[in-house]
PDB file of C-alpha atoms and ligand atoms in Angstrom:
ATOM      1  CA  UNK A  27      -8.434 169.339  74.070  1.00  0.00           C
ATOM      2  CA  UNK A  28      -9.054 165.341  73.580  1.00  0.00           C
ATOM      3  CA  UNK A  29      -9.863 164.610  76.848  1.00  0.00           C
ATOM      4  CA  UNK A  30     -11.609 167.875  77.994  1.00  0.00           C
ATOM      5  CA  UNK A  31     -13.616 167.050  81.301  1.00  0.00           C
ATOM      6  CA  UNK A  32     -12.445 163.132  81.577  1.00  0.00           C
ATOM      7  CA  UNK A  33     -11.350 161.481  84.733  1.00  0.00           C
ATOM      8  CA  UNK A  34      -8.310 159.403  84.457  1.00  0.00           C
ATOM      9  CA  UNK A  35      -6.675 156.955  87.108  1.00  0.00           C
ATOM     10  CA  UNK A  36      -3.408 156.000  86.672  1.00  0.00           C
ATOM     11  CA  UNK A  37      -1.393 153.613  88.307  1.00  0.00           C
ATOM     12  CA  UNK A  38       2.171 154.060  88.514  1.00  0.00           C
ATOM     13  CA  UNK A  39       1.471 157.444  87.508  1.00  0.00           C
ATOM     14  CA  UNK A  40       4.705 159.319  89.485  1.00  0.00           C
ATOM     15  CA  UNK A  41       7.435 158.145  87.211  1.00  0.00           C
ATOM     16  CA  UNK A  42       8.496 157.472  83.665  1.00  0.00           C
ATOM     17  CA  UNK A  43       5.589 156.374  81.123  1.00  0.00           C
ATOM     18  CA  UNK A  44       3.044 156.694  83.572  1.00  0.00           C
ATOM     19  CA  UNK A  45       4.127 160.208  84.649  1.00  0.00           C
ATOM     20  CA  UNK A  46       4.764 161.092  81.077  1.00  0.00           C
ATOM     21  CA  UNK A  47       0.936 160.174  80.322  1.00  0.00           C
ATOM     22  CA  UNK A  48      -0.408 161.706  83.503  1.00  0.00           C
ATOM     23  CA  UNK A  49       0.812 165.093  82.196  1.00  0.00           C
ATOM     24  CA  UNK A  50      -0.140 164.503  78.835  1.00  0.00           C
ATOM     25  CA  UNK A  51      -3.685 163.938  79.638  1.00  0.00           C
ATOM     26  CA  UNK A  52      -3.808 166.599  82.151  1.00  0.00           C
ATOM     27  CA  UNK A  53      -2.444 169.014  79.331  1.00  0.00           C
ATOM     28  CA  UNK A  54      -5.563 167.719  77.306  1.00  0.00           C
ATOM     29  CA  UNK A  55      -8.077 168.544  79.440  1.00  0.00           C
ATOM     30  CA  UNK A  56      -8.501 165.404  81.853  1.00  0.00           C
ATOM     31  CA  UNK A  57      -8.071 165.664  85.350  1.00  0.00           C
ATOM     32  CA  UNK A  58      -5.510 163.139  86.642  1.00  0.00           C
ATOM     33  CA  UNK A  59      -5.718 160.622  89.536  1.00  0.00           C
ATOM     34  CA  UNK A  60      -2.147 159.083  90.173  1.00  0.00           C
ATOM     35  CA  UNK A  61      -2.302 156.132  92.151  1.00  0.00           C
ATOM     36  CA  UNK A  62       1.483 155.254  93.239  1.00  0.00           C
ATOM     37  CA  UNK A  63       3.302 154.103  96.129  1.00  0.00           C
ATOM     38  CA  UNK A  64       5.821 156.529  95.899  1.00  0.00           C
ATOM     39  CA  UNK A  65       4.500 159.515  97.820  1.00  0.00           C
ATOM     40  CA  UNK A  66       7.399 161.766  97.161  1.00  0.00           C
ATOM     41  CA  UNK A  67       7.316 161.466  93.499  1.00  0.00           C
ATOM     42  CA  UNK A  68       3.395 161.462  93.036  1.00  0.00           C
ATOM     43  CA  UNK A  69       2.981 164.879  95.007  1.00  0.00           C
ATOM     44  CA  UNK A  70       5.706 166.229  92.532  1.00  0.00           C
ATOM     45  CA  UNK A  71       3.781 164.979  89.770  1.00  0.00           C
ATOM     46  CA  UNK A  72       0.562 166.488  91.046  1.00  0.00           C
ATOM     47  CA  UNK A  73       2.275 169.442  92.050  1.00  0.00           C
ATOM     48  CA  UNK A  74       3.636 170.019  88.545  1.00  0.00           C
ATOM     49  CA  UNK A  75       0.581 169.248  86.772  1.00  0.00           C
ATOM     50  CA  UNK A  76      -1.151 171.795  89.162  1.00  0.00           C
ATOM     51  CA  UNK A  77       1.427 174.633  88.197  1.00  0.00           C
ATOM     52  CA  UNK A  78       1.201 173.914  84.223  1.00  0.00           C
ATOM     53  CA  UNK A  79      -2.710 174.551  85.049  1.00  0.00           C
ATOM     54  CA  UNK A  80      -4.066 171.096  85.217  1.00  0.00           C
ATOM     55  CA  UNK A  81      -6.151 169.007  87.757  1.00  0.00           C
ATOM     56  CA  UNK A  82      -4.635 166.337  89.724  1.00  0.00           C
ATOM     57  CA  UNK A  83      -4.569 164.460  92.846  1.00  0.00           C
ATOM     58  CA  UNK A  84      -2.742 161.316  94.197  1.00  0.00           C
ATOM     59  CA  UNK A  85      -3.866 158.039  96.497  1.00  0.00           C
ATOM     60  CA  UNK A  86      -0.678 156.433  97.902  1.00  0.00           C
ATOM     61  CA  UNK A  87      -1.281 152.494  97.148  1.00  0.00           C
ATOM     62  CA  UNK A  88       0.585 149.323  97.019  1.00  0.00           C
ATOM     63  CA  UNK A  89      -1.624 147.941  93.926  1.00  0.00           C
ATOM     64  CA  UNK A  90      -0.171 144.719  94.984  1.00  0.00           C
ATOM     65  CA  UNK A  91      -2.720 144.477  97.799  1.00  0.00           C
ATOM     66  CA  UNK A  92      -5.927 144.083  96.530  1.00  0.00           C
ATOM     67  CA  UNK A  93      -7.598 146.154  99.427  1.00  0.00           C
ATOM     68  CA  UNK A  94      -5.355 149.233  98.148  1.00  0.00           C
ATOM     69  CA  UNK A  95      -6.711 148.972  94.880  1.00  0.00           C
ATOM     70  CA  UNK A  96     -10.364 148.725  96.311  1.00  0.00           C
ATOM     71  CA  UNK A  97      -9.279 152.296  98.171  1.00  0.00           C
ATOM     72  CA  UNK A  98      -7.673 153.798  94.827  1.00  0.00           C
ATOM     73  CA  UNK A  99     -10.835 153.209  92.630  1.00  0.00           C
ATOM     74  CA  UNK A 100     -13.081 154.166  95.576  1.00  0.00           C
ATOM     75  CA  UNK A 101     -11.294 157.213  96.807  1.00  0.00           C
ATOM     76  CA  UNK A 102     -11.193 158.275  92.583  1.00  0.00           C
ATOM     77  CA  UNK A 103     -15.281 157.809  92.456  1.00  0.00           C
ATOM     78  CA  UNK A 104     -15.480 159.803  96.009  1.00  0.00           C
ATOM     79  CA  UNK A 105     -13.424 162.418  94.740  1.00  0.00           C
ATOM     80  CA  UNK A 106     -14.478 163.055  91.105  1.00  0.00           C
ATOM     81  CA  UNK A 107     -17.865 160.937  90.854  1.00  0.00           C
ATOM     82  CA  UNK A 108     -16.751 158.923  87.545  1.00  0.00           C
ATOM     83  CA  UNK A 109     -13.939 157.237  86.082  1.00  0.00           C
ATOM     84  CA  UNK A 110     -13.498 157.679  82.590  1.00  0.00           C
ATOM     85  CA  UNK A 111      -9.769 156.046  81.928  1.00  0.00           C
ATOM     86  CA  UNK A 112      -8.001 153.504  83.630  1.00  0.00           C
ATOM     87  CA  UNK A 113      -4.327 153.101  82.873  1.00  0.00           C
ATOM     88  CA  UNK A 114      -2.940 149.976  84.710  1.00  0.00           C
ATOM     89  CA  UNK A 115       0.837 150.489  84.297  1.00  0.00           C
ATOM     90  CA  UNK A 116       2.566 149.953  87.501  1.00  0.00           C
ATOM     91  CA  UNK A 117       5.306 147.135  87.608  1.00  0.00           C
ATOM     92  CA  UNK A 118       7.494 144.809  89.817  1.00  0.00           C
ATOM     93  CA  UNK A 119       9.256 142.168  88.435  1.00  0.00           C
ATOM     94  CA  UNK A 120      11.516 139.241  89.804  1.00  0.00           C
ATOM     95  CA  UNK A 121      14.607 138.431  87.758  1.00  0.00           C
ATOM     96  CA  UNK A 122      16.129 135.177  87.313  1.00  0.00           C
ATOM     97  CA  UNK A 123      16.589 131.755  85.431  1.00  0.00           C
ATOM     98  CA  UNK A 124      13.101 129.831  85.459  1.00  0.00           C
ATOM     99  CA  UNK A 125      14.563 127.155  88.053  1.00  0.00           C
ATOM    100  CA  UNK A 126      15.922 130.113  90.246  1.00  0.00           C
ATOM    101  CA  UNK A 127      12.928 132.342  90.694  1.00  0.00           C
ATOM    102  CA  UNK A 128      11.680 132.130  94.352  1.00  0.00           C
ATOM    103  CA  UNK A 129       8.130 131.250  94.583  1.00  0.00           C
ATOM    104  CA  UNK A 130       7.202 134.285  96.570  1.00  0.00           C
ATOM    105  CA  UNK A 131       8.881 136.437  94.051  1.00  0.00           C
ATOM    106  CA  UNK A 132       7.070 135.143  91.335  1.00  0.00           C
ATOM    107  CA  UNK A 133       3.780 135.343  93.175  1.00  0.00           C
ATOM    108  CA  UNK A 134       4.642 138.983  94.047  1.00  0.00           C
ATOM    109  CA  UNK A 135       4.931 140.169  90.126  1.00  0.00           C
ATOM    110  CA  UNK A 136       1.969 138.277  89.506  1.00  0.00           C
ATOM    111  CA  UNK A 137       0.449 140.597  92.184  1.00  0.00           C
ATOM    112  CA  UNK A 138       1.588 144.081  91.118  1.00  0.00           C
ATOM    113  CA  UNK A 139       2.106 143.187  87.260  1.00  0.00           C
ATOM    114  CA  UNK A 140      -1.260 141.364  86.523  1.00  0.00           C
ATOM    115  CA  UNK A 141      -3.559 140.520  89.398  1.00  0.00           C
ATOM    116  CA  UNK A 142      -3.925 144.132  90.259  1.00  0.00           C
ATOM    117  CA  UNK A 143      -4.747 144.870  86.454  1.00  0.00           C
ATOM    118  CA  UNK A 144      -7.417 142.516  86.652  1.00  0.00           C
ATOM    119  CA  UNK A 145      -8.734 143.643  89.764  1.00  0.00           C
ATOM    120  CA  UNK A 146      -8.609 147.576  89.110  1.00  0.00           C
ATOM    121  CA  UNK A 147     -10.119 146.430  85.929  1.00  0.00           C
ATOM    122  CA  UNK A 148     -12.782 144.256  87.575  1.00  0.00           C
ATOM    123  CA  UNK A 149     -13.624 147.489  90.137  1.00  0.00           C
ATOM    124  CA  UNK A 150     -13.795 149.828  87.295  1.00  0.00           C
ATOM    125  CA  UNK A 151     -16.049 147.901  84.999  1.00  0.00           C
ATOM    126  CA  UNK A 152     -19.611 148.369  86.884  1.00  0.00           C
ATOM    127  CA  UNK A 153     -18.513 152.013  87.112  1.00  0.00           C
ATOM    128  CA  UNK A 154     -18.078 152.423  83.292  1.00  0.00           C
ATOM    129  CA  UNK A 155     -21.099 149.989  82.641  1.00  0.00           C
ATOM    130  CA  UNK A 156     -23.237 152.293  84.588  1.00  0.00           C
ATOM    131  CA  UNK A 157     -21.662 155.437  82.211  1.00  0.00           C
ATOM    132  CA  UNK A 158     -22.029 153.524  79.500  1.00  0.00           C
ATOM    133  CA  UNK A 159     -18.280 154.862  78.265  1.00  0.00           C
ATOM    134  CA  UNK A 160     -15.178 153.942  79.729  1.00  0.00           C
ATOM    135  CA  UNK A 161     -11.256 153.422  78.153  1.00  0.00           C
ATOM    136  CA  UNK A 162      -9.272 150.914  80.015  1.00  0.00           C
ATOM    137  CA  UNK A 163      -5.592 151.045  79.065  1.00  0.00           C
ATOM    138  CA  UNK A 164      -2.677 148.404  80.271  1.00  0.00           C
ATOM    139  CA  UNK A 165       0.737 148.599  79.648  1.00  0.00           C
ATOM    140  CA  UNK A 166       1.976 145.512  78.276  1.00  0.00           C
ATOM    141  CA  UNK A 167       5.555 145.276  76.381  1.00  0.00           C
ATOM    142  CA  UNK A 168       7.618 143.735  73.795  1.00  0.00           C
ATOM    143  CA  UNK A 169       8.361 141.372  76.279  1.00  0.00           C
ATOM    144  CA  UNK A 170       4.646 140.373  76.097  1.00  0.00           C
ATOM    145  CA  UNK A 171       6.031 138.551  72.655  1.00  0.00           C
ATOM    146  CA  UNK A 172       9.397 137.954  72.993  1.00  0.00           C
ATOM    147  CA  UNK A 173      11.858 135.642  75.450  1.00  0.00           C
ATOM    148  CA  UNK A 174      14.801 137.702  77.171  1.00  0.00           C
ATOM    149  CA  UNK A 175      17.178 135.994  79.646  1.00  0.00           C
ATOM    150  CA  UNK A 176      16.432 136.102  83.357  1.00  0.00           C
ATOM    151  CA  UNK A 177      12.820 137.828  82.525  1.00  0.00           C
ATOM    152  CA  UNK A 178      10.561 134.610  82.701  1.00  0.00           C
ATOM    153  CA  UNK A 179       8.220 136.569  85.349  1.00  0.00           C
ATOM    154  CA  UNK A 180       7.834 139.783  83.437  1.00  0.00           C
ATOM    155  CA  UNK A 181       7.049 138.070  80.353  1.00  0.00           C
ATOM    156  CA  UNK A 182       4.500 136.063  81.831  1.00  0.00           C
ATOM    157  CA  UNK A 183       2.930 138.878  83.465  1.00  0.00           C
ATOM    158  CA  UNK A 184       2.944 141.009  80.201  1.00  0.00           C
ATOM    159  CA  UNK A 185       1.645 138.236  77.944  1.00  0.00           C
ATOM    160  CA  UNK A 186      -1.295 137.800  80.384  1.00  0.00           C
ATOM    161  CA  UNK A 187      -2.109 141.363  79.890  1.00  0.00           C
ATOM    162  CA  UNK A 188      -2.419 141.121  76.220  1.00  0.00           C
ATOM    163  CA  UNK A 189      -4.843 138.477  77.409  1.00  0.00           C
ATOM    164  CA  UNK A 190      -6.612 140.204  79.813  1.00  0.00           C
ATOM    165  CA  UNK A 191      -6.887 143.466  77.220  1.00  0.00           C
ATOM    166  CA  UNK A 192      -8.460 141.026  74.459  1.00  0.00           C
ATOM    167  CA  UNK A 193     -11.105 139.079  77.071  1.00  0.00           C
ATOM    168  CA  UNK A 194     -12.153 142.710  78.466  1.00  0.00           C
ATOM    169  CA  UNK A 195     -12.389 144.335  75.228  1.00  0.00           C
ATOM    170  CA  UNK A 196     -14.880 141.940  73.437  1.00  0.00           C
ATOM    171  CA  UNK A 197     -17.160 141.192  76.609  1.00  0.00           C
ATOM    172  CA  UNK A 198     -17.772 145.205  77.103  1.00  0.00           C
ATOM    173  CA  UNK A 199     -17.708 146.170  73.444  1.00  0.00           C
ATOM    174  CA  UNK A 200     -21.231 146.681  73.295  1.00  0.00           C
ATOM    175  CA  UNK A 201     -21.057 148.727  76.410  1.00  0.00           C
ATOM    176  CA  UNK A 202     -19.450 151.755  74.961  1.00  0.00           C
ATOM    177  CA  UNK A 203     -16.405 150.416  76.617  1.00  0.00           C
ATOM    178  CA  UNK A 204     -12.738 150.054  75.000  1.00  0.00           C
ATOM    179  CA  UNK A 205      -9.927 148.099  76.331  1.00  0.00           C
ATOM    180  CA  UNK A 206      -6.651 148.501  74.544  1.00  0.00           C
ATOM    181  CA  UNK A 207      -2.785 147.477  75.414  1.00  0.00           C
ATOM    182  CA  UNK A 208       0.507 149.257  74.737  1.00  0.00           C
ATOM    183  CA  UNK A 209       3.434 147.616  74.178  1.00  0.00           C
ATOM    184  CA  UNK A 210       6.626 149.887  74.692  1.00  0.00           C
ATOM    185  CA  UNK A 211      10.028 148.934  73.501  1.00  0.00           C
ATOM    186  CA  UNK A 212      12.900 150.083  75.968  1.00  0.00           C
ATOM    187  CA  UNK A 213      12.077 153.432  76.962  1.00  0.00           C
ATOM    188  CA  UNK A 214      14.240 156.163  78.928  1.00  0.00           C
ATOM    189  CA  UNK A 215      12.153 155.903  82.270  1.00  0.00           C
ATOM    190  CA  UNK A 216      14.151 156.087  85.501  1.00  0.00           C
ATOM    191  CA  UNK A 217      12.820 152.216  86.234  1.00  0.00           C
ATOM    192  CA  UNK A 218      14.457 151.108  82.944  1.00  0.00           C
ATOM    193  CA  UNK A 219      17.768 153.063  82.786  1.00  0.00           C
ATOM    194  CA  UNK A 220      18.687 151.921  86.187  1.00  0.00           C
ATOM    195  CA  UNK A 221      18.829 148.515  84.594  1.00  0.00           C
ATOM    196  CA  UNK A 222      21.550 150.054  82.034  1.00  0.00           C
ATOM    197  CA  UNK A 223      24.034 151.536  83.993  1.00  0.00           C
ATOM    198  CA  UNK A 224      26.216 148.347  84.387  1.00  0.00           C
ATOM    199  CA  UNK A 225      28.280 147.253  82.589  1.00  0.00           C
ATOM    200  CA  UNK A 226      29.982 150.518  81.476  1.00  0.00           C
ATOM    201  CA  UNK A 227      28.812 151.000  77.792  1.00  0.00           C
ATOM    202  CA  UNK A 228      25.818 148.377  78.095  1.00  0.00           C
ATOM    203  CA  UNK A 229      23.135 151.685  77.284  1.00  0.00           C
ATOM    204  CA  UNK A 230      24.922 151.994  73.441  1.00  0.00           C
ATOM    205  CA  UNK A 231      25.044 147.801  73.109  1.00  0.00           C
ATOM    206  CA  UNK A 232      21.587 147.771  73.744  1.00  0.00           C
ATOM    207  CA  UNK A 233      20.387 151.059  71.968  1.00  0.00           C
ATOM    208  CA  UNK A 234      22.097 149.335  68.990  1.00  0.00           C
ATOM    209  CA  UNK A 235      20.051 146.554  69.023  1.00  0.00           C
ATOM    210  CA  UNK A 236      16.997 148.617  68.303  1.00  0.00           C
ATOM    211  CA  UNK A 237      16.640 149.643  64.480  1.00  0.00           C
ATOM    212  CA  UNK A 238      16.000 153.251  65.623  1.00  0.00           C
ATOM    213  CA  UNK A 239      19.231 153.381  67.533  1.00  0.00           C
ATOM    214  CA  UNK A 240      17.813 154.804  70.576  1.00  0.00           C
ATOM    215  CA  UNK A 241      15.501 154.141  73.409  1.00  0.00           C
ATOM    216  CA  UNK A 242      12.037 155.780  73.351  1.00  0.00           C
ATOM    217  CA  UNK A 243      11.125 158.784  75.494  1.00  0.00           C
ATOM    218  CA  UNK A 244       8.619 158.555  77.569  1.00  0.00           C
ATOM    219  CA  UNK A 245       6.509 161.278  75.830  1.00  0.00           C
ATOM    220  CA  UNK A 246       6.504 158.703  72.751  1.00  0.00           C
ATOM    221  CA  UNK A 247       4.705 156.229  74.562  1.00  0.00           C
ATOM    222  CA  UNK A 248       2.512 158.456  76.237  1.00  0.00           C
ATOM    223  CA  UNK A 249       1.346 159.771  72.908  1.00  0.00           C
ATOM    224  CA  UNK A 250       0.029 156.659  71.819  1.00  0.00           C
ATOM    225  CA  UNK A 251      -1.583 156.303  75.163  1.00  0.00           C
ATOM    226  CA  UNK A 252      -3.322 159.423  74.178  1.00  0.00           C
ATOM    227  CA  UNK A 253      -4.565 158.484  71.097  1.00  0.00           C
ATOM    228  CA  UNK A 254      -6.244 155.089  72.396  1.00  0.00           C
ATOM    229  CA  UNK A 255      -7.770 157.082  75.497  1.00  0.00           C
ATOM    230  CA  UNK A 256      -9.097 159.776  72.967  1.00  0.00           C
ATOM    231  CA  UNK A 257     -12.352 159.554  70.737  1.00  0.00           C
ATOM    232  CA  UNK A 258      -9.806 159.252  67.672  1.00  0.00           C
ATOM    233  CA  UNK A 259      -9.754 155.326  68.413  1.00  0.00           C
ATOM    234  CA  UNK A 260     -13.530 155.022  68.761  1.00  0.00           C
ATOM    235  CA  UNK A 261     -13.494 151.839  66.542  1.00  0.00           C
ATOM    236  CA  UNK A 262     -10.045 150.448  68.623  1.00  0.00           C
ATOM    237  CA  UNK A 263     -10.661 147.902  70.762  1.00  0.00           C
ATOM    238  CA  UNK A 264      -9.124 144.629  71.721  1.00  0.00           C
ATOM    239  CA  UNK A 265      -5.866 145.907  70.308  1.00  0.00           C
ATOM    240  CA  UNK A 266      -2.183 146.070  71.211  1.00  0.00           C
ATOM    241  CA  UNK A 267       0.118 148.982  69.984  1.00  0.00           C
ATOM    242  CA  UNK A 268       3.896 148.384  69.490  1.00  0.00           C
ATOM    243  CA  UNK A 269       6.086 151.459  69.756  1.00  0.00           C
ATOM    244  CA  UNK A 270       9.306 149.882  70.083  1.00  0.00           C
ATOM    245  CA  UNK A 271      11.438 151.739  67.084  1.00  0.00           C
ATOM    246  CA  UNK A 272      11.368 148.704  64.929  1.00  0.00           C
ATOM    247  CA  UNK A 273      12.679 146.329  67.719  1.00  0.00           C
ATOM    248  CA  UNK A 274      10.205 143.708  66.986  1.00  0.00           C
ATOM    249  CA  UNK A 275      10.560 144.214  63.448  1.00  0.00           C
ATOM    250  CA  UNK A 276      13.397 142.825  63.029  1.00  0.00           C
ATOM    251  CA  UNK A 277      14.009 138.983  62.979  1.00  0.00           C
ATOM    252  CA  UNK A 278      17.380 139.055  64.896  1.00  0.00           C
ATOM    253  CA  UNK A 279      18.952 137.010  62.460  1.00  0.00           C
ATOM    254  CA  UNK A 280      22.933 137.811  62.400  1.00  0.00           C
ATOM    255  CA  UNK A 281      23.996 139.226  59.146  1.00  0.00           C
ATOM    256  CA  UNK A 282      27.435 138.826  57.093  1.00  0.00           C
ATOM    257  CA  UNK A 283      29.876 141.112  58.311  1.00  0.00           C
ATOM    258  CA  UNK A 284      29.390 144.408  55.734  1.00  0.00           C
ATOM    259  CA  UNK A 285      26.303 143.490  54.463  1.00  0.00           C
ATOM    260  CA  UNK A 286      24.085 144.700  57.645  1.00  0.00           C
ATOM    261  CA  UNK A 287      22.807 148.022  58.192  1.00  0.00           C
ATOM    262  CA  UNK A 288      24.458 151.021  56.251  1.00  0.00           C
ATOM    263  CA  UNK A 289      25.541 152.709  60.026  1.00  0.00           C
ATOM    264  CA  UNK A 290      28.225 150.203  60.362  1.00  0.00           C
TER     265      UNK A 290
HETATM  266  N1  NAD B  19      10.819 151.602  80.595  1.00  0.00           N
HETATM  267  C1  NAD B  19      10.948 150.638  79.660  1.00  0.00           C
HETATM  268  O1  NAD B  19      11.489 150.106  78.725  1.00  0.00           O
HETATM  269  C2  NAD B  19       9.256 149.738  79.517  1.00  0.00           C
HETATM  270  C3  NAD B  19       9.345 148.861  78.299  1.00  0.00           C
HETATM  271  C4  NAD B  19       8.157 148.443  78.132  1.00  0.00           C
HETATM  272  C5  NAD B  19       6.935 148.088  79.027  1.00  0.00           C
HETATM  273  N2  NAD B  19       7.377 149.105  80.390  1.00  0.00           N
HETATM  274  C6  NAD B  19       6.166 149.136  81.273  1.00  0.00           C
HETATM  275  O2  NAD B  19       6.210 150.508  81.510  1.00  0.00           O
HETATM  276  C7  NAD B  19       5.305 150.517  82.434  1.00  0.00           C
HETATM  277  C8  NAD B  19       5.812 151.785  83.289  1.00  0.00           C
HETATM  278  O3  NAD B  19       7.392 151.173  83.362  1.00  0.00           O
HETATM  279  P1  NAD B  19       8.508 152.570  83.728  1.00  0.00           P
HETATM  280  O4  NAD B  19       9.552 152.216  82.871  1.00  0.00           O
HETATM  281  O5  NAD B  19       7.745 153.999  83.444  1.00  0.00           O
HETATM  282  O6  NAD B  19       8.550 152.387  85.263  1.00  0.00           O
HETATM  283  P2  NAD B  19       8.881 153.173  86.136  1.00  0.00           P
HETATM  284  O7  NAD B  19       9.974 152.556  87.138  1.00  0.00           O
HETATM  285  O8  NAD B  19       9.975 154.697  85.932  1.00  0.00           O
HETATM  286  O9  NAD B  19       7.467 153.603  87.180  1.00  0.00           O
HETATM  287  C9  NAD B  19       7.019 152.576  87.670  1.00  0.00           C
HETATM  288  C10 NAD B  19       5.946 153.624  88.815  1.00  0.00           C
HETATM  289  O10 NAD B  19       5.359 152.408  89.078  1.00  0.00           O
HETATM  290  C11 NAD B  19       5.290 152.785  90.805  1.00  0.00           C
HETATM  291  N3  NAD B  19       5.066 151.190  91.424  1.00  0.00           N
HETATM  292  C12 NAD B  19       5.847 150.297  91.423  1.00  0.00           C
HETATM  293  N4  NAD B  19       5.490 149.081  91.998  1.00  0.00           N
HETATM  294  C13 NAD B  19       3.999 149.508  92.501  1.00  0.00           C
HETATM  295  C14 NAD B  19       2.996 149.258  93.466  1.00  0.00           C
HETATM  296  N5  NAD B  19       3.444 147.872  93.913  1.00  0.00           N
HETATM  297  N6  NAD B  19       2.301 150.088  93.895  1.00  0.00           N
HETATM  298  C15 NAD B  19       1.957 151.396  93.172  1.00  0.00           C
HETATM  299  N7  NAD B  19       2.679 151.835  92.589  1.00  0.00           N
HETATM  300  C16 NAD B  19       3.764 150.987  92.179  1.00  0.00           C
HETATM  301  C17 NAD B  19       6.630 153.073  90.837  1.00  0.00           C
HETATM  302  O11 NAD B  19       6.577 153.885  92.177  1.00  0.00           O
HETATM  303  C18 NAD B  19       6.820 154.115  89.613  1.00  0.00           C
HETATM  304  O12 NAD B  19       6.204 155.390  90.298  1.00  0.00           O
HETATM  305  C19 NAD B  19       5.506 149.433  83.079  1.00  0.00           C
HETATM  306  O13 NAD B  19       4.466 148.554  83.337  1.00  0.00           O
HETATM  307  C20 NAD B  19       6.613 148.394  82.365  1.00  0.00           C
HETATM  308  O14 NAD B  19       6.599 147.314  82.807  1.00  0.00           O
HETATM  309  C21 NAD B  19       8.503 149.566  80.193  1.00  0.00           C
END
């Protein structure tokens, strides 16, 4: 077991990548605290982890509210006495072209998907410094590097998450704390699959842009999280790990028909 006896706090742990990571960490011996605003799914994931013999609990929060982030951290410490791994992973994003994004929507995206990551990190760091150990993981995205249509708020928070990761890493590297980011490519989570339902056939078009020709499964991202959370990654800090099926390896340049990939 690679996380035996550890206490992990996972935001957005009630669905998708957060859920797969929570279950993976629990299988590897960690007690998992799921912090999510979705009470039904949080309870479901806790139930499934316990049914599989793991240890889990949940705290219902909107991480976009600083008071909820404070309660999330305090509840975890009150319940389990320490925090060994923090995974900042919950997300909200506004969508629209730059000139069309309402200021309130821009702010909400920053609150949930960047400020919450900073604030949870800020509150957990003194705990980890006292422990002289800890791992902070942040879910970024290939969107932290690349532009997409109508997704400027998402790109900005995901790039911000990378900067937060690097700065946290160097400031706390001598305190026994590591901080890394995972940058998934398109992953078959409930959240992402909802965006691919229209128009008909869009999922296939989308998958064809990925060299591996398919979306990631949440477990494939959770596997990277596990490595980074474990002692196997003891010299890894300030890094980002892409798991994108080769998506960012491709320039995106068009090719002469007939001289492209061998599956056409
Ligand atoms: N799925 C993808 O293709 C993909 C690709 C790159 C990065 N990511 C990133 O992975 C992370 C997880 O995404 P996912 O696809 O698993 O999403 P998802 O929608 O399946 O799950 C997100 C979870 O976050 C919770 N959540 C949302 N807002 C919250 C809030 N304000 N407070 C508390 N909980 C909140 C939701 O209730 C849900 O349980 C996100 O940071 C996302 O940006 C996903």
